[in-house]
Amino acid sequence: GAVVSQHPSWVICKSGTSVKIECRSLDFQATTMFWYRQFPKQSLMLMATSNEGSKATYEQGVEKDKFLINHASLTLSTLTVTSAHPEDSSFYICSARVVGQGASEQYFGPGTRLTVT
Amino acid sequence: LAKTTQPISMDSYEGQEVNITCSHNNIATNDYITWYQQFPSQGPRFIIQGYKTKVTNEVASLFIPADRKSSTLSLPRVSLSDTAVYYCLVGASMDTGRRALTFGSGTRLQVQP
């Protein structure tokens, strides 16, 4: 199956700093990638849709100026958490869909654990 | 997007068959049903996907009745390593791939020895 990687797998940062998380599709091209956030014991919540070559589409309630998304190439999307605060501490997961063989499948990265102190 | 309803949690013992049912009354004609498994601090892992009737792969079976308003994930002879959260999603339709899957609450399966 298709492989999606994320880097870093975990990061600790101080309040007020910015953190960048990378999401890569390793063996396929993805014109669209998705970013989710998951708090402990909760389900995944879609944050935004990242489109290669265009602006990301954010879900309601997600601050686009705080969560900067850049889809620079067909294999890389980045999420930058700007001026991070402790309430931004969460598990961030990216995914991409492989289209073309019947129903498309959505593949997920391993996630990035962000802790803001 | 179709909303899904699953039991919050289930308990089982090693070696038993586990069936998790998901309701999706508003499923659209073009929507597929997909199940994912998630372990703590890991991304969801694809288990199985189907449109109607029955689908089987090396790890699970998926049963979908004719009206497609529900589906049942069947895990044969579970082991301790099957302890995880299982999500039922609908919407992986044959589109351009620009629409994300929406996760419901999932079912937390606990397998006991």
PDB file of N, CA and C in Angstrom, chain A residues 31-82:
ATOM      1  N   THR A  31      -1.988  15.199  -4.977  1.00  0.00           N
ATOM      2  CA  THR A  31      -2.356  16.596  -5.210  1.00  0.00           C
ATOM      3  C   THR A  31      -3.097  17.168  -4.018  1.00  0.00           C
ATOM      4  N   THR A  32      -3.658  16.285  -3.224  1.00  0.00           N
ATOM      5  CA  THR A  32      -4.405  16.718  -2.044  1.00  0.00           C
ATOM      6  C   THR A  32      -3.962  15.923  -0.828  1.00  0.00           C
ATOM      7  N   MET A  33      -3.672  16.631   0.231  1.00  0.00           N
ATOM      8  CA  MET A  33      -3.370  16.005   1.516  1.00  0.00           C
ATOM      9  C   MET A  33      -4.274  16.625   2.572  1.00  0.00           C
ATOM     10  N   PHE A  34      -4.457  15.897   3.653  1.00  0.00           N
ATOM     11  CA  PHE A  34      -5.349  16.344   4.710  1.00  0.00           C
ATOM     12  C   PHE A  34      -4.619  16.360   6.049  1.00  0.00           C
ATOM     13  N   TRP A  35      -4.967  17.318   6.868  1.00  0.00           N
ATOM     14  CA  TRP A  35      -4.389  17.417   8.205  1.00  0.00           C
ATOM     15  C   TRP A  35      -5.493  17.243   9.252  1.00  0.00           C
ATOM     16  N   TYR A  36      -5.212  16.339  10.189  1.00  0.00           N
ATOM     17  CA  TYR A  36      -6.127  16.068  11.281  1.00  0.00           C
ATOM     18  C   TYR A  36      -5.438  16.375  12.608  1.00  0.00           C
ATOM     19  N   ARG A  37      -6.257  16.581  13.615  1.00  0.00           N
ATOM     20  CA  ARG A  37      -5.746  16.757  14.974  1.00  0.00           C
ATOM     21  C   ARG A  37      -6.535  15.814  15.878  1.00  0.00           C
ATOM     22  N   GLN A  38      -5.830  15.231  16.826  1.00  0.00           N
ATOM     23  CA  GLN A  38      -6.482  14.283  17.728  1.00  0.00           C
ATOM     24  C   GLN A  38      -6.042  14.534  19.156  1.00  0.00           C
ATOM     25  N   PHE A  39      -6.988  14.829  20.023  1.00  0.00           N
ATOM     26  CA  PHE A  39      -6.720  14.988  21.445  1.00  0.00           C
ATOM     27  C   PHE A  39      -6.896  13.635  22.126  1.00  0.00           C
ATOM     28  N   PRO A  40      -6.301  13.467  23.306  1.00  0.00           N
ATOM     29  CA  PRO A  40      -6.357  12.176  23.998  1.00  0.00           C
ATOM     30  C   PRO A  40      -7.776  11.651  24.146  1.00  0.00           C
ATOM     31  N   LYS A  41      -7.941  10.394  23.861  1.00  0.00           N
ATOM     32  CA  LYS A  41      -9.208   9.681  24.013  1.00  0.00           C
ATOM     33  C   LYS A  41     -10.308  10.208  23.078  1.00  0.00           C
ATOM     34  N   GLN A  42      -9.936  11.012  22.106  1.00  0.00           N
ATOM     35  CA  GLN A  42     -10.925  11.546  21.178  1.00  0.00           C
ATOM     36  C   GLN A  42     -10.645  11.081  19.757  1.00  0.00           C
ATOM     37  N   SER A  43     -11.598  11.335  18.907  1.00  0.00           N
ATOM     38  CA  SER A  43     -11.458  10.937  17.506  1.00  0.00           C
ATOM     39  C   SER A  43     -10.643  11.963  16.734  1.00  0.00           C
ATOM     40  N   LEU A  44     -10.349  11.627  15.500  1.00  0.00           N
ATOM     41  CA  LEU A  44      -9.616  12.562  14.647  1.00  0.00           C
ATOM     42  C   LEU A  44     -10.554  13.663  14.167  1.00  0.00           C
ATOM     43  N   MET A  45     -10.042  14.883  14.174  1.00  0.00           N
ATOM     44  CA  MET A  45     -10.813  16.013  13.674  1.00  0.00           C
ATOM     45  C   MET A  45     -10.089  16.631  12.493  1.00  0.00           C
ATOM     46  N   LEU A  46     -10.781  16.740  11.385  1.00  0.00           N
ATOM     47  CA  LEU A  46     -10.178  17.322  10.197  1.00  0.00           C
ATOM     48  C   LEU A  46      -9.925  18.804  10.425  1.00  0.00           C
ATOM     49  N   MET A  47      -8.692  19.231  10.157  1.00  0.00           N
ATOM     50  CA  MET A  47      -8.342  20.643  10.306  1.00  0.00           C
ATOM     51  C   MET A  47      -8.418  21.373   8.979  1.00  0.00           C
ATOM     52  N   ALA A  48      -7.798  20.754   7.964  1.00  0.00           N
ATOM     53  CA  ALA A  48      -7.704  21.453   6.695  1.00  0.00           C
ATOM     54  C   ALA A  48      -7.356  20.498   5.576  1.00  0.00           C
ATOM     55  N   THR A  49      -7.661  20.950   4.382  1.00  0.00           N
ATOM     56  CA  THR A  49      -7.307  20.224   3.166  1.00  0.00           C
ATOM     57  C   THR A  49      -6.217  21.001   2.462  1.00  0.00           C
ATOM     58  N   SER A  50      -5.138  20.337   2.181  1.00  0.00           N
ATOM     59  CA  SER A  50      -3.972  20.962   1.568  1.00  0.00           C
ATOM     60  C   SER A  50      -3.932  20.631   0.083  1.00  0.00           C
ATOM     61  N   ASN A  51      -3.942  21.647  -0.740  1.00  0.00           N
ATOM     62  CA  ASN A  51      -3.966  21.458  -2.182  1.00  0.00           C
ATOM     63  C   ASN A  51      -2.658  21.936  -2.806  1.00  0.00           C
ATOM     64  N   GLU A  52      -2.041  21.084  -3.591  1.00  0.00           N
ATOM     65  CA  GLU A  52      -0.788  21.431  -4.237  1.00  0.00           C
ATOM     66  C   GLU A  52      -0.987  22.603  -5.182  1.00  0.00           C
ATOM     67  N   GLY A  53      -0.203  23.629  -4.971  1.00  0.00           N
ATOM     68  CA  GLY A  53      -0.236  24.784  -5.859  1.00  0.00           C
ATOM     69  C   GLY A  53      -1.323  25.794  -5.572  1.00  0.00           C
ATOM     70  N   SER A  54      -2.081  25.577  -4.522  1.00  0.00           N
ATOM     71  CA  SER A  54      -3.122  26.544  -4.182  1.00  0.00           C
ATOM     72  C   SER A  54      -3.291  26.624  -2.676  1.00  0.00           C
ATOM     73  N   LYS A  55      -4.150  27.519  -2.259  1.00  0.00           N
ATOM     74  CA  LYS A  55      -4.344  27.714  -0.820  1.00  0.00           C
ATOM     75  C   LYS A  55      -5.076  26.532  -0.194  1.00  0.00           C
ATOM     76  N   ALA A  56      -4.779  26.324   1.069  1.00  0.00           N
ATOM     77  CA  ALA A  56      -5.448  25.258   1.799  1.00  0.00           C
ATOM     78  C   ALA A  56      -6.874  25.676   2.143  1.00  0.00           C
ATOM     79  N   THR A  57      -7.708  24.691   2.330  1.00  0.00           N
ATOM     80  CA  THR A  57      -9.088  24.920   2.755  1.00  0.00           C
ATOM     81  C   THR A  57      -9.212  24.493   4.203  1.00  0.00           C
ATOM     82  N   TYR A  58      -9.621  25.411   5.060  1.00  0.00           N
ATOM     83  CA  TYR A  58      -9.686  25.132   6.488  1.00  0.00           C
ATOM     84  C   TYR A  58     -11.104  24.811   6.925  1.00  0.00           C
ATOM     85  N   GLU A  59     -11.204  23.916   7.899  1.00  0.00           N
ATOM     86  CA  GLU A  59     -12.497  23.602   8.474  1.00  0.00           C
ATOM     87  C   GLU A  59     -12.934  24.738   9.398  1.00  0.00           C
ATOM     88  N   GLN A  60     -14.220  24.780   9.628  1.00  0.00           N
ATOM     89  CA  GLN A  60     -14.761  25.832  10.488  1.00  0.00           C
ATOM     90  C   GLN A  60     -14.155  25.747  11.877  1.00  0.00           C
ATOM     91  N   GLY A  61     -13.722  26.895  12.375  1.00  0.00           N
ATOM     92  CA  GLY A  61     -13.152  26.943  13.704  1.00  0.00           C
ATOM     93  C   GLY A  61     -11.644  26.786  13.751  1.00  0.00           C
ATOM     94  N   VAL A  62     -11.028  26.484  12.633  1.00  0.00           N
ATOM     95  CA  VAL A  62      -9.569  26.334  12.586  1.00  0.00           C
ATOM     96  C   VAL A  62      -8.967  27.633  12.064  1.00  0.00           C
ATOM     97  N   GLU A  63      -8.063  28.220  12.836  1.00  0.00           N
ATOM     98  CA  GLU A  63      -7.474  29.509  12.470  1.00  0.00           C
ATOM     99  C   GLU A  63      -6.396  29.336  11.405  1.00  0.00           C
ATOM    100  N   LYS A  64      -6.646  29.865  10.236  1.00  0.00           N
ATOM    101  CA  LYS A  64      -5.689  29.702   9.142  1.00  0.00           C
ATOM    102  C   LYS A  64      -4.399  30.466   9.380  1.00  0.00           C
ATOM    103  N   ASP A  65      -4.447  31.539  10.155  1.00  0.00           N
ATOM    104  CA  ASP A  65      -3.226  32.294  10.426  1.00  0.00           C
ATOM    105  C   ASP A  65      -2.373  31.640  11.500  1.00  0.00           C
ATOM    106  N   LYS A  66      -2.966  30.724  12.224  1.00  0.00           N
ATOM    107  CA  LYS A  66      -2.222  30.027  13.266  1.00  0.00           C
ATOM    108  C   LYS A  66      -1.661  28.703  12.734  1.00  0.00           C
ATOM    109  N   PHE A  67      -2.415  28.057  11.920  1.00  0.00           N
ATOM    110  CA  PHE A  67      -1.996  26.769  11.346  1.00  0.00           C
ATOM    111  C   PHE A  67      -1.738  26.979   9.852  1.00  0.00           C
ATOM    112  N   LEU A  68      -0.480  27.287   9.545  1.00  0.00           N
ATOM    113  CA  LEU A  68      -0.100  27.579   8.169  1.00  0.00           C
ATOM    114  C   LEU A  68       0.192  26.290   7.416  1.00  0.00           C
ATOM    115  N   ILE A  69      -0.435  26.127   6.282  1.00  0.00           N
ATOM    116  CA  ILE A  69      -0.244  24.928   5.478  1.00  0.00           C
ATOM    117  C   ILE A  69       0.337  25.318   4.128  1.00  0.00           C
ATOM    118  N   ASN A  70       1.378  24.582   3.748  1.00  0.00           N
ATOM    119  CA  ASN A  70       2.039  24.801   2.468  1.00  0.00           C
ATOM    120  C   ASN A  70       2.178  23.461   1.759  1.00  0.00           C
ATOM    121  N   HIS A  71       1.610  23.377   0.579  1.00  0.00           N
ATOM    122  CA  HIS A  71       1.708  22.140  -0.202  1.00  0.00           C
ATOM    123  C   HIS A  71       2.615  22.436  -1.390  1.00  0.00           C
ATOM    124  N   ALA A  72       3.913  22.391  -1.133  1.00  0.00           N
ATOM    125  CA  ALA A  72       4.890  22.892  -2.086  1.00  0.00           C
ATOM    126  C   ALA A  72       5.096  21.989  -3.294  1.00  0.00           C
ATOM    127  N   SER A  73       4.863  20.709  -3.126  1.00  0.00           N
ATOM    128  CA  SER A  73       5.083  19.786  -4.234  1.00  0.00           C
ATOM    129  C   SER A  73       4.051  18.661  -4.156  1.00  0.00           C
ATOM    130  N   LEU A  74       4.100  17.774  -5.105  1.00  0.00           N
ATOM    131  CA  LEU A  74       3.127  16.680  -5.136  1.00  0.00           C
ATOM    132  C   LEU A  74       3.411  15.603  -4.098  1.00  0.00           C
ATOM    133  N   THR A  75       4.497  15.745  -3.365  1.00  0.00           N
ATOM    134  CA  THR A  75       4.826  14.751  -2.341  1.00  0.00           C
ATOM    135  C   THR A  75       5.067  15.347  -0.963  1.00  0.00           C
ATOM    136  N   LEU A  76       4.864  16.652  -0.816  1.00  0.00           N
ATOM    137  CA  LEU A  76       5.181  17.279   0.464  1.00  0.00           C
ATOM    138  C   LEU A  76       4.156  18.340   0.840  1.00  0.00           C
ATOM    139  N   SER A  77       3.643  18.217   2.047  1.00  0.00           N
ATOM    140  CA  SER A  77       2.803  19.251   2.644  1.00  0.00           C
ATOM    141  C   SER A  77       3.359  19.540   4.032  1.00  0.00           C
ATOM    142  N   THR A  78       3.353  20.803   4.410  1.00  0.00           N
ATOM    143  CA  THR A  78       3.836  21.155   5.737  1.00  0.00           C
ATOM    144  C   THR A  78       2.771  21.906   6.510  1.00  0.00           C
ATOM    145  N   LEU A  79       2.746  21.648   7.810  1.00  0.00           N
ATOM    146  CA  LEU A  79       1.854  22.345   8.736  1.00  0.00           C
ATOM    147  C   LEU A  79       2.734  23.066   9.742  1.00  0.00           C
ATOM    148  N   THR A  80       2.580  24.373   9.819  1.00  0.00           N
ATOM    149  CA  THR A  80       3.328  25.160  10.787  1.00  0.00           C
ATOM    150  C   THR A  80       2.378  25.704  11.829  1.00  0.00           C
ATOM    151  N   VAL A  81       2.631  25.331  13.072  1.00  0.00           N
ATOM    152  CA  VAL A  81       1.855  25.858  14.187  1.00  0.00           C
ATOM    153  C   VAL A  81       2.580  27.099  14.674  1.00  0.00           C
ATOM    154  N   THR A  82       1.987  28.239  14.456  1.00  0.00           N
ATOM    155  CA  THR A  82       2.652  29.496  14.820  1.00  0.00           C
ATOM    156  C   THR A  82       2.250  29.941  16.221  1.00  0.00           C
TER     157      THR A  82
END
